[in-house]
């Protein structure tokens, strides 16, 4: 396979790998570019037998290193850290489970080592022997790390297969209820244990800690809605392979809202207001 063909065919899965490990679009793009540069320099000198295996290993290593650097910086982050919402309308090669926002949020709670092992095993079907050089642990230890990480992920986010039309319908009803101030309707859409997560990064109004419970979440949403300036636009777009909302003022995105649902009720609401994480959305609207 030529380098050009490898880039076209393998770039989406490598980007998904880097994004799932780092949670950051710009980091993922830079890492994938670096991985392909290394592939180009290694061929044919190092006799790369499988472009996919080579790229996945390099991408995972670079992503793991980047994530460890990020974690050190996040210790001083203001409020909760959420992944960067990802525009996926123009990314046909990236699957829903590759970039599910709710799963990405759960992955943020794993250690960097747990995260890279879990992603490589669960999403990319690496053997524990293949994970060894990335994690710098033996196969037995990698297996234990994966088992621990998988248990945490399943505990925090059981898997649901949700029809996209149902997801869209719930999001639409959520939007209408929030804008109309309809408490009864909004509460009826929310799971009684719903959690609202917010990320402003100290650069925008956001939560210092999650809000829990249908009544509390509904009241918080109404309170925030009343502070929105007149003339804001609310657009539904595709983020992380699911319907999501972007609220904009004077053409500039101020918050992206994503939901997680079991198909009956909304279990989580994610509001990303940190302008640094909305750059790509701003470019898409311009």
Tab-separated table of N, CA and C in Angstrom, residues 64-231:
chain	number	residue	atom	x	y	z
A	64	UNK	N	-0.663	8.627	23.952
A	64	UNK	CA	-0.431	8.315	25.363
A	64	UNK	C	0.484	9.370	25.989
A	65	UNK	N	1.550	9.712	25.278
A	65	UNK	CA	2.473	10.741	25.785
A	65	UNK	C	1.778	12.099	25.904
A	66	UNK	N	0.963	12.435	24.899
A	66	UNK	CA	0.252	13.712	24.917
A	66	UNK	C	-0.756	13.750	26.071
A	67	UNK	N	-1.435	12.634	26.300
A	67	UNK	CA	-2.421	12.589	27.372
A	67	UNK	C	-1.769	12.772	28.736
A	68	UNK	N	-0.627	12.160	28.940
A	68	UNK	CA	0.069	12.323	30.229
A	68	UNK	C	0.486	13.773	30.445
A	69	UNK	N	0.916	14.439	29.369
A	69	UNK	CA	1.260	15.857	29.479
A	69	UNK	C	0.014	16.688	29.798
A	70	UNK	N	-1.114	16.349	29.160
A	70	UNK	CA	-2.366	17.067	29.395
A	70	UNK	C	-2.811	16.933	30.836
A	71	UNK	N	-2.703	15.735	31.388
A	71	UNK	CA	-3.187	15.496	32.743
A	71	UNK	C	-2.477	16.401	33.746
A	72	UNK	N	-1.199	16.646	33.517
A	72	UNK	CA	-0.458	17.538	34.413
A	72	UNK	C	-1.022	18.956	34.341
A	73	UNK	N	-1.367	19.416	33.125
A	73	UNK	CA	-1.923	20.758	32.957
A	73	UNK	C	-3.348	20.852	33.501
A	74	UNK	N	-4.096	19.763	33.435
A	74	UNK	CA	-5.491	19.776	33.860
A	74	UNK	C	-5.640	19.899	35.369
A	75	UNK	N	-4.557	19.702	36.107
A	75	UNK	CA	-4.639	19.834	37.561
A	75	UNK	C	-5.000	21.264	37.971
A	76	UNK	N	-4.707	22.227	37.109
A	76	UNK	CA	-5.039	23.628	37.402
A	76	UNK	C	-6.249	24.122	36.601
A	77	UNK	N	-6.923	23.204	35.904
A	77	UNK	CA	-8.081	23.576	35.079
A	77	UNK	C	-9.240	23.998	35.974
A	78	UNK	N	-9.945	25.043	35.572
A	78	UNK	CA	-11.072	25.555	36.356
A	78	UNK	C	-12.319	24.748	36.035
A	79	UNK	N	-12.878	24.063	37.034
A	79	UNK	CA	-14.089	23.279	36.842
A	79	UNK	C	-13.824	21.927	36.200
A	80	UNK	N	-14.879	21.334	35.675
A	80	UNK	CA	-14.804	19.992	35.088
A	80	UNK	C	-14.240	20.061	33.671
A	81	UNK	N	-13.402	19.081	33.350
A	81	UNK	CA	-12.830	18.981	32.000
A	81	UNK	C	-13.681	18.004	31.197
A	82	UNK	N	-14.186	18.467	30.045
A	82	UNK	CA	-14.915	17.601	29.121
A	82	UNK	C	-14.146	17.518	27.805
A	83	UNK	N	-14.351	16.461	27.044
A	83	UNK	CA	-13.691	16.369	25.736
A	83	UNK	C	-14.136	17.509	24.819
A	84	UNK	N	-13.386	17.738	23.785
A	84	UNK	CA	-13.771	18.731	22.784
A	84	UNK	C	-14.831	18.134	21.867
A	85	UNK	N	-15.990	18.798	21.695
A	85	UNK	CA	-16.996	18.286	20.759
A	85	UNK	C	-16.415	18.187	19.356
A	86	UNK	N	-16.759	17.109	18.665
A	86	UNK	CA	-16.153	16.837	17.365
A	86	UNK	C	-17.196	16.888	16.256
A	87	UNK	N	-16.970	17.758	15.264
A	87	UNK	CA	-17.820	17.788	14.079
A	87	UNK	C	-17.615	16.502	13.288
A	88	UNK	N	-18.684	15.763	13.051
A	88	UNK	CA	-18.520	14.470	12.374
A	88	UNK	C	-19.329	14.357	11.085
A	89	UNK	N	-20.018	15.420	10.694
A	89	UNK	CA	-20.809	15.362	9.457
A	89	UNK	C	-19.914	15.079	8.248
A	90	UNK	N	-18.676	15.569	8.292
A	90	UNK	CA	-17.756	15.385	7.166
A	90	UNK	C	-16.717	14.295	7.425
A	91	UNK	N	-17.016	13.417	8.401
A	91	UNK	CA	-16.090	12.330	8.736
A	91	UNK	C	-16.801	10.985	8.591
A	92	UNK	N	-17.123	10.567	7.353
A	92	UNK	CA	-17.887	9.327	7.157
A	92	UNK	C	-17.152	8.072	7.618
A	93	UNK	N	-15.832	8.143	7.742
A	93	UNK	CA	-15.072	6.958	8.130
A	93	UNK	C	-15.014	6.723	9.623
A	94	UNK	N	-15.599	7.619	10.432
A	94	UNK	CA	-15.554	7.493	11.884
A	94	UNK	C	-16.908	7.009	12.383
A	95	UNK	N	-16.911	5.867	13.088
A	95	UNK	CA	-18.145	5.268	13.565
A	95	UNK	C	-18.656	5.902	14.844
A	96	UNK	N	-19.929	5.636	15.155
A	96	UNK	CA	-20.571	6.223	16.338
A	96	UNK	C	-19.842	5.862	17.614
A	97	UNK	N	-19.542	4.580	17.811
A	97	UNK	CA	-18.894	4.164	19.054
A	97	UNK	C	-17.447	4.654	19.140
A	98	UNK	N	-16.874	5.025	18.001
A	98	UNK	CA	-15.501	5.531	18.021
A	98	UNK	C	-15.406	6.823	18.812
A	99	UNK	N	-16.449	7.665	18.743
A	99	UNK	CA	-16.347	9.012	19.300
A	99	UNK	C	-17.564	9.411	20.131
A	100	UNK	N	-18.344	8.453	20.599
A	100	UNK	CA	-19.499	8.756	21.448
A	100	UNK	C	-19.084	9.698	22.575
A	101	UNK	N	-19.778	10.841	22.690
A	101	UNK	CA	-19.355	11.837	23.667
A	101	UNK	C	-19.499	11.332	25.094
A	102	UNK	N	-20.590	10.623	25.371
A	102	UNK	CA	-20.794	10.106	26.727
A	102	UNK	C	-19.677	9.135	27.107
A	103	UNK	N	-19.275	8.289	26.164
A	103	UNK	CA	-18.171	7.376	26.450
A	103	UNK	C	-16.874	8.148	26.611
A	104	UNK	N	-16.661	9.154	25.774
A	104	UNK	CA	-15.458	9.979	25.896
A	104	UNK	C	-15.376	10.622	27.273
A	105	UNK	N	-16.518	11.076	27.786
A	105	UNK	CA	-16.538	11.702	29.108
A	105	UNK	C	-16.164	10.699	30.192
A	106	UNK	N	-16.606	9.462	30.043
A	106	UNK	CA	-16.241	8.418	31.013
A	106	UNK	C	-14.749	8.109	30.916
A	107	UNK	N	-14.218	8.073	29.705
A	107	UNK	CA	-12.790	7.785	29.529
A	107	UNK	C	-11.917	8.829	30.213
A	108	UNK	N	-12.434	10.059	30.347
A	108	UNK	CA	-11.670	11.105	31.012
A	108	UNK	C	-11.381	10.756	32.474
A	109	UNK	N	-12.185	9.872	33.038
A	109	UNK	CA	-12.020	9.520	34.457
A	109	UNK	C	-11.047	8.370	34.676
A	110	UNK	N	-10.571	7.786	33.592
A	110	UNK	CA	-9.559	6.742	33.703
A	110	UNK	C	-8.176	7.373	33.769
A	111	UNK	N	-7.225	6.634	34.299
A	111	UNK	CA	-5.841	7.104	34.253
A	111	UNK	C	-5.367	7.023	32.805
A	112	UNK	N	-4.326	7.770	32.424
A	112	UNK	CA	-3.825	7.675	31.046
A	112	UNK	C	-3.498	6.238	30.637
A	113	UNK	N	-2.889	5.460	31.538
A	113	UNK	CA	-2.536	4.084	31.216
A	113	UNK	C	-3.786	3.240	31.017
A	114	UNK	N	-4.772	3.383	31.892
A	114	UNK	CA	-6.022	2.632	31.739
A	114	UNK	C	-6.708	3.009	30.428
A	115	UNK	N	-6.672	4.273	30.110
A	115	UNK	CA	-7.373	4.749	28.913
A	115	UNK	C	-6.764	4.197	27.636
A	116	UNK	N	-5.456	4.243	27.530
A	116	UNK	CA	-4.823	3.782	26.302
A	116	UNK	C	-4.984	2.273	26.158
A	117	UNK	N	-4.885	1.533	27.233
A	117	UNK	CA	-5.061	0.076	27.165
A	117	UNK	C	-6.502	-0.254	26.800
A	118	UNK	N	-7.453	0.424	27.420
A	118	UNK	CA	-8.862	0.154	27.141
A	118	UNK	C	-9.191	0.452	25.685
A	119	UNK	N	-8.766	1.598	25.173
A	119	UNK	CA	-9.092	1.982	23.799
A	119	UNK	C	-8.462	1.013	22.799
A	120	UNK	N	-7.215	0.665	23.011
A	120	UNK	CA	-6.545	-0.239	22.070
A	120	UNK	C	-7.185	-1.618	22.048
A	121	UNK	N	-7.596	-2.098	23.207
A	121	UNK	CA	-8.198	-3.431	23.288
A	121	UNK	C	-9.662	-3.415	22.865
A	122	UNK	N	-10.427	-2.473	23.381
A	122	UNK	CA	-11.865	-2.477	23.181
A	122	UNK	C	-12.272	-1.961	21.808
A	123	UNK	N	-11.642	-0.893	21.353
A	123	UNK	CA	-12.055	-0.267	20.096
A	123	UNK	C	-11.243	-0.732	18.894
A	124	UNK	N	-10.003	-1.149	19.126
A	124	UNK	CA	-9.137	-1.495	17.999
A	124	UNK	C	-8.655	-2.945	18.032
A	125	UNK	N	-9.172	-3.711	18.992
A	125	UNK	CA	-8.952	-5.154	19.046
A	125	UNK	C	-7.477	-5.538	19.052
A	126	UNK	N	-6.644	-4.724	19.701
A	126	UNK	CA	-5.244	-5.092	19.873
A	126	UNK	C	-5.142	-6.260	20.854
A	127	UNK	N	-4.225	-7.156	20.588
A	127	UNK	CA	-3.934	-8.197	21.580
A	127	UNK	C	-3.129	-7.558	22.704
A	128	UNK	N	-3.076	-8.215	23.849
A	128	UNK	CA	-2.307	-7.654	24.954
A	128	UNK	C	-0.813	-7.648	24.636
A	129	UNK	N	-0.389	-8.565	23.792
A	129	UNK	CA	1.008	-8.562	23.353
A	129	UNK	C	1.298	-7.339	22.489
A	130	UNK	N	0.309	-6.926	21.671
A	130	UNK	CA	0.484	-5.737	20.835
A	130	UNK	C	0.421	-4.456	21.653
A	131	UNK	N	-0.287	-4.498	22.766
A	131	UNK	CA	-0.403	-3.322	23.627
A	131	UNK	C	0.867	-3.117	24.454
A	132	UNK	N	1.603	-4.178	24.712
A	132	UNK	CA	2.801	-4.130	25.568
A	132	UNK	C	3.755	-2.985	25.232
A	133	UNK	N	4.184	-2.830	23.959
A	133	UNK	CA	5.169	-1.773	23.671
A	133	UNK	C	4.632	-0.355	23.852
A	134	UNK	N	3.311	-0.191	23.762
A	134	UNK	CA	2.712	1.130	23.966
A	134	UNK	C	2.624	1.435	25.455
A	135	UNK	N	2.117	0.467	26.219
A	135	UNK	CA	1.915	0.667	27.654
A	135	UNK	C	3.202	0.483	28.458
A	136	UNK	N	4.187	-0.184	27.840
A	136	UNK	CA	5.437	-0.523	28.534
A	136	UNK	C	5.151	-1.343	29.797
A	137	UNK	N	4.241	-2.296	29.625
A	137	UNK	CA	3.901	-3.268	30.660
A	137	UNK	C	3.816	-4.635	30.002
A	138	UNK	N	3.982	-5.705	30.779
A	138	UNK	CA	3.863	-7.026	30.183
A	138	UNK	C	2.401	-7.353	29.909
A	139	UNK	N	2.167	-8.440	29.161
A	139	UNK	CA	0.823	-8.780	28.712
A	139	UNK	C	-0.120	-9.063	29.878
A	140	UNK	N	0.378	-9.727	30.901
A	140	UNK	CA	-0.468	-10.046	32.061
A	140	UNK	C	-0.932	-8.770	32.750
A	141	UNK	N	-0.023	-7.818	32.913
A	141	UNK	CA	-0.384	-6.539	33.542
A	141	UNK	C	-1.361	-5.763	32.674
A	142	UNK	N	-1.154	-5.775	31.355
A	142	UNK	CA	-2.073	-5.082	30.437
A	142	UNK	C	-3.475	-5.675	30.531
A	143	UNK	N	-3.549	-6.996	30.662
A	143	UNK	CA	-4.848	-7.654	30.791
A	143	UNK	C	-5.567	-7.187	32.065
A	144	UNK	N	-4.829	-7.088	33.156
A	144	UNK	CA	-5.410	-6.639	34.421
A	144	UNK	C	-5.855	-5.181	34.341
A	145	UNK	N	-5.048	-4.355	33.688
A	145	UNK	CA	-5.399	-2.938	33.528
A	145	UNK	C	-6.671	-2.803	32.704
A	146	UNK	N	-6.768	-3.589	31.633
A	146	UNK	CA	-7.956	-3.548	30.782
A	146	UNK	C	-9.196	-3.988	31.544
A	147	UNK	N	-9.071	-5.068	32.307
A	147	UNK	CA	-10.209	-5.578	33.063
A	147	UNK	C	-10.719	-4.535	34.050
A	148	UNK	N	-9.791	-3.866	34.711
A	148	UNK	CA	-10.163	-2.820	35.675
A	148	UNK	C	-10.832	-1.641	34.966
A	149	UNK	N	-10.272	-1.226	33.841
A	149	UNK	CA	-10.820	-0.087	33.104
A	149	UNK	C	-12.196	-0.413	32.531
A	150	UNK	N	-12.348	-1.601	31.981
A	150	UNK	CA	-13.650	-1.994	31.407
A	150	UNK	C	-14.728	-2.019	32.478
A	151	UNK	N	-14.408	-2.523	33.651
A	151	UNK	CA	-15.389	-2.570	34.738
A	151	UNK	C	-15.845	-1.159	35.116
A	152	UNK	N	-14.913	-0.214	35.156
A	152	UNK	CA	-15.256	1.163	35.498
A	152	UNK	C	-16.130	1.789	34.416
A	153	UNK	N	-15.803	1.530	33.166
A	153	UNK	CA	-16.571	2.110	32.062
A	153	UNK	C	-17.994	1.563	32.062
A	154	UNK	N	-18.150	0.257	32.195
A	154	UNK	CA	-19.477	-0.352	32.177
A	154	UNK	C	-20.307	0.070	33.383
A	155	UNK	N	-19.644	0.298	34.504
A	155	UNK	CA	-20.351	0.742	35.704
A	155	UNK	C	-20.915	2.148	35.517
A	156	UNK	N	-20.144	3.008	34.864
A	156	UNK	CA	-20.554	4.398	34.708
A	156	UNK	C	-21.411	4.633	33.474
A	157	UNK	N	-21.266	3.771	32.466
A	157	UNK	CA	-22.058	3.969	31.256
A	157	UNK	C	-22.433	2.632	30.624
A	158	UNK	N	-23.569	2.062	31.047
A	158	UNK	CA	-24.062	0.847	30.377
A	158	UNK	C	-24.316	1.144	28.904
A	159	UNK	N	-24.184	0.124	28.073
A	159	UNK	CA	-24.363	0.333	26.639
A	159	UNK	C	-25.840	0.349	26.253
A	160	UNK	N	-26.190	1.302	25.393
A	160	UNK	CA	-27.536	1.381	24.845
A	160	UNK	C	-27.423	1.532	23.332
A	161	UNK	N	-28.290	0.830	22.622
A	161	UNK	CA	-28.367	1.003	21.179
A	161	UNK	C	-29.546	1.922	20.898
A	162	UNK	N	-29.244	3.150	20.505
A	162	UNK	CA	-30.276	4.177	20.360
A	162	UNK	C	-30.477	4.512	18.890
A	163	UNK	N	-31.734	4.468	18.470
A	163	UNK	CA	-32.081	4.884	17.124
A	163	UNK	C	-31.827	6.386	16.984
A	164	UNK	N	-31.194	6.775	15.891
A	164	UNK	CA	-30.838	8.195	15.701
A	164	UNK	C	-32.085	9.086	15.686
A	165	UNK	N	-33.164	8.597	15.073
A	165	UNK	CA	-34.389	9.396	15.034
A	165	UNK	C	-34.928	9.627	16.446
A	166	UNK	N	-34.816	8.612	17.307
A	166	UNK	CA	-35.274	8.766	18.684
A	166	UNK	C	-34.402	9.775	19.429
A	167	UNK	N	-33.103	9.709	19.189
A	167	UNK	CA	-32.175	10.665	19.800
A	167	UNK	C	-32.539	12.089	19.372
A	168	UNK	N	-32.796	12.246	18.093
A	168	UNK	CA	-33.178	13.559	17.555
A	168	UNK	C	-34.481	14.049	18.180
A	169	UNK	N	-35.468	13.153	18.308
A	169	UNK	CA	-36.758	13.539	18.867
A	169	UNK	C	-36.629	13.988	20.320
A	170	UNK	N	-35.821	13.279	21.098
A	170	UNK	CA	-35.613	13.662	22.495
A	170	UNK	C	-34.900	15.012	22.589
A	171	UNK	N	-33.908	15.205	21.724
A	171	UNK	CA	-33.182	16.473	21.734
A	171	UNK	C	-34.102	17.633	21.354
A	172	UNK	N	-34.952	17.414	20.365
A	172	UNK	CA	-35.899	18.454	19.937
A	172	UNK	C	-36.867	18.802	21.064
A	173	UNK	N	-37.395	17.779	21.735
A	173	UNK	CA	-38.324	18.020	22.847
A	173	UNK	C	-37.621	18.734	24.001
A	174	UNK	N	-36.376	18.349	24.241
A	174	UNK	CA	-35.562	18.992	25.278
A	174	UNK	C	-35.400	20.482	24.977
A	175	UNK	N	-35.098	20.804	23.739
A	175	UNK	CA	-34.892	22.196	23.323
A	175	UNK	C	-36.171	23.004	23.473
A	176	UNK	N	-37.270	22.436	23.006
A	176	UNK	CA	-38.550	23.145	23.084
A	176	UNK	C	-38.946	23.411	24.531
A	177	UNK	N	-38.784	22.398	25.384
A	177	UNK	CA	-39.160	22.556	26.789
A	177	UNK	C	-38.289	23.600	27.476
A	178	UNK	N	-36.988	23.585	27.161
A	178	UNK	CA	-36.059	24.536	27.786
A	178	UNK	C	-36.367	25.964	27.364
A	179	UNK	N	-36.625	26.168	26.084
A	179	UNK	CA	-36.892	27.516	25.584
A	179	UNK	C	-38.268	28.027	26.007
A	180	UNK	N	-39.228	27.112	26.173
A	180	UNK	CA	-40.586	27.502	26.569
A	180	UNK	C	-40.731	27.645	28.083
A	181	UNK	N	-39.722	27.173	28.835
A	181	UNK	CA	-39.833	27.217	30.286
A	181	UNK	C	-40.847	26.232	30.822
A	182	UNK	N	-41.039	25.119	30.107
A	182	UNK	CA	-42.042	24.120	30.488
A	182	UNK	C	-41.408	23.112	31.443
A	183	UNK	N	-41.573	23.363	32.745
A	183	UNK	CA	-40.919	22.523	33.753
A	183	UNK	C	-41.389	21.078	33.692
A	184	UNK	N	-42.703	20.887	33.641
A	184	UNK	CA	-43.240	19.526	33.654
A	184	UNK	C	-42.728	18.719	32.461
A	185	UNK	N	-42.713	19.343	31.286
A	185	UNK	CA	-42.262	18.628	30.090
A	185	UNK	C	-40.779	18.306	30.179
A	186	UNK	N	-39.972	19.269	30.627
A	186	UNK	CA	-38.536	19.030	30.695
A	186	UNK	C	-38.216	17.933	31.713
A	187	UNK	N	-38.829	18.001	32.885
A	187	UNK	CA	-38.575	16.979	33.910
A	187	UNK	C	-38.979	15.602	33.403
A	188	UNK	N	-40.061	15.529	32.628
A	188	UNK	CA	-40.524	14.238	32.113
A	188	UNK	C	-39.530	13.621	31.129
A	189	UNK	N	-38.702	14.468	30.523
A	189	UNK	CA	-37.706	13.975	29.568
A	189	UNK	C	-36.422	13.498	30.248
A	190	UNK	N	-36.227	13.902	31.498
A	190	UNK	CA	-34.979	13.632	32.194
A	190	UNK	C	-35.107	12.419	33.103
A	191	UNK	N	-34.073	11.590	33.112
A	191	UNK	CA	-33.995	10.503	34.081
A	191	UNK	C	-33.923	11.112	35.481
A	192	UNK	N	-34.490	10.451	36.455
A	192	UNK	CA	-34.501	11.025	37.807
A	192	UNK	C	-33.095	11.218	38.364
A	193	UNK	N	-32.125	10.463	37.823
A	193	UNK	CA	-30.730	10.597	38.271
A	193	UNK	C	-29.864	11.304	37.238
A	194	UNK	N	-30.488	12.062	36.347
A	194	UNK	CA	-29.746	12.751	35.284
A	194	UNK	C	-28.635	13.610	35.881
A	195	UNK	N	-27.526	13.706	35.136
A	195	UNK	CA	-26.397	14.532	35.562
A	195	UNK	C	-26.083	15.539	34.461
A	196	UNK	N	-25.943	16.801	34.855
A	196	UNK	CA	-25.559	17.852	33.915
A	196	UNK	C	-24.105	18.227	34.176
A	197	UNK	N	-23.276	18.084	33.150
A	197	UNK	CA	-21.857	18.415	33.230
A	197	UNK	C	-21.593	19.684	32.439
A	198	UNK	N	-20.756	20.573	32.956
A	198	UNK	CA	-20.429	21.806	32.248
A	198	UNK	C	-18.927	22.060	32.216
A	199	UNK	N	-18.463	22.627	31.118
A	199	UNK	CA	-17.043	22.912	30.951
A	199	UNK	C	-16.891	24.315	30.372
A	200	UNK	N	-16.431	25.243	31.229
A	200	UNK	CA	-16.160	26.605	30.769
A	200	UNK	C	-14.688	26.934	30.814
A	201	UNK	N	-13.909	26.109	31.522
A	201	UNK	CA	-12.460	26.300	31.576
A	201	UNK	C	-12.022	27.616	32.179
A	202	UNK	N	-12.896	28.262	32.941
A	202	UNK	CA	-12.553	29.559	33.507
A	202	UNK	C	-12.671	30.694	32.510
A	203	UNK	N	-13.108	30.388	31.282
A	203	UNK	CA	-13.221	31.400	30.236
A	203	UNK	C	-14.661	31.693	29.852
A	204	UNK	N	-15.592	30.933	30.427
A	204	UNK	CA	-17.014	31.124	30.169
A	204	UNK	C	-17.779	30.641	31.390
A	205	UNK	N	-19.000	31.124	31.532
A	205	UNK	CA	-19.826	30.713	32.652
A	205	UNK	C	-20.086	29.216	32.569
A	206	UNK	N	-19.804	28.505	33.649
A	206	UNK	CA	-20.008	27.060	33.654
A	206	UNK	C	-20.062	26.570	35.095
A	207	UNK	N	-20.361	25.302	35.250
A	207	UNK	CA	-20.475	24.689	36.563
A	207	UNK	C	-19.107	24.404	37.166
A	208	UNK	N	-19.037	24.508	38.493
A	208	UNK	CA	-17.835	24.064	39.183
A	208	UNK	C	-17.903	22.570	39.467
A	209	UNK	N	-19.132	22.068	39.559
A	209	UNK	CA	-19.341	20.631	39.777
A	209	UNK	C	-20.646	20.238	39.101
A	210	UNK	N	-20.826	18.973	38.757
A	210	UNK	CA	-22.046	18.529	38.074
A	210	UNK	C	-23.307	18.769	38.907
A	211	UNK	N	-24.435	18.973	38.208
A	211	UNK	CA	-25.752	19.080	38.836
A	211	UNK	C	-26.452	17.733	38.663
A	212	UNK	N	-27.062	17.220	39.741
A	212	UNK	CA	-27.645	15.882	39.725
A	212	UNK	C	-29.127	15.949	40.064
A	213	UNK	N	-29.938	15.176	39.321
A	213	UNK	CA	-31.365	15.077	39.598
A	213	UNK	C	-32.209	15.871	38.619
A	214	UNK	N	-33.361	15.321	38.245
A	214	UNK	CA	-34.194	15.933	37.207
A	214	UNK	C	-34.646	17.347	37.570
A	215	UNK	N	-35.147	17.548	38.778
A	215	UNK	CA	-35.632	18.872	39.177
A	215	UNK	C	-34.496	19.895	39.196
A	216	UNK	N	-33.366	19.499	39.769
A	216	UNK	CA	-32.228	20.420	39.875
A	216	UNK	C	-31.686	20.782	38.496
A	217	UNK	N	-31.573	19.786	37.612
A	217	UNK	CA	-31.069	20.038	36.258
A	217	UNK	C	-32.030	20.943	35.501
A	218	UNK	N	-33.329	20.674	35.608
A	218	UNK	CA	-34.320	21.501	34.911
A	218	UNK	C	-34.252	22.950	35.382
A	219	UNK	N	-34.163	23.162	36.680
A	219	UNK	CA	-34.102	24.524	37.207
A	219	UNK	C	-32.829	25.237	36.774
A	220	UNK	N	-31.725	24.500	36.727
A	220	UNK	CA	-30.471	25.117	36.278
A	220	UNK	C	-30.581	25.511	34.800
A	221	UNK	N	-31.143	24.638	33.989
A	221	UNK	CA	-31.290	24.933	32.562
A	221	UNK	C	-32.159	26.170	32.350
A	222	UNK	N	-33.257	26.268	33.088
A	222	UNK	CA	-34.121	27.441	32.958
A	222	UNK	C	-33.389	28.713	33.385
A	223	UNK	N	-32.615	28.610	34.461
A	223	UNK	CA	-31.880	29.780	34.950
A	223	UNK	C	-30.881	30.269	33.910
A	224	UNK	N	-30.182	29.343	33.268
A	224	UNK	CA	-29.203	29.711	32.240
A	224	UNK	C	-29.911	30.254	31.009
A	225	UNK	N	-31.016	29.625	30.628
A	225	UNK	CA	-31.763	30.061	29.444
A	225	UNK	C	-32.212	31.515	29.572
A	226	UNK	N	-32.606	31.898	30.789
A	226	UNK	CA	-33.073	33.276	31.007
A	226	UNK	C	-31.949	34.308	30.875
A	227	UNK	N	-30.695	33.856	30.978
A	227	UNK	CA	-29.575	34.794	30.869
A	227	UNK	C	-29.094	34.961	29.431
A	228	UNK	N	-29.627	34.159	28.503
A	228	UNK	CA	-29.172	34.252	27.114
A	228	UNK	C	-29.580	35.592	26.515
A	229	UNK	N	-28.690	36.213	25.771
A	229	UNK	CA	-29.042	37.489	25.134
A	229	UNK	C	-30.100	37.289	24.055
A	230	UNK	N	-30.808	38.336	23.742
A	230	UNK	CA	-31.809	38.246	22.679
A	230	UNK	C	-31.106	38.032	21.339
A	231	UNK	N	-31.787	37.327	20.476
A	231	UNK	CA	-31.239	37.126	19.136
A	231	UNK	C	-30.298	35.952	19.000
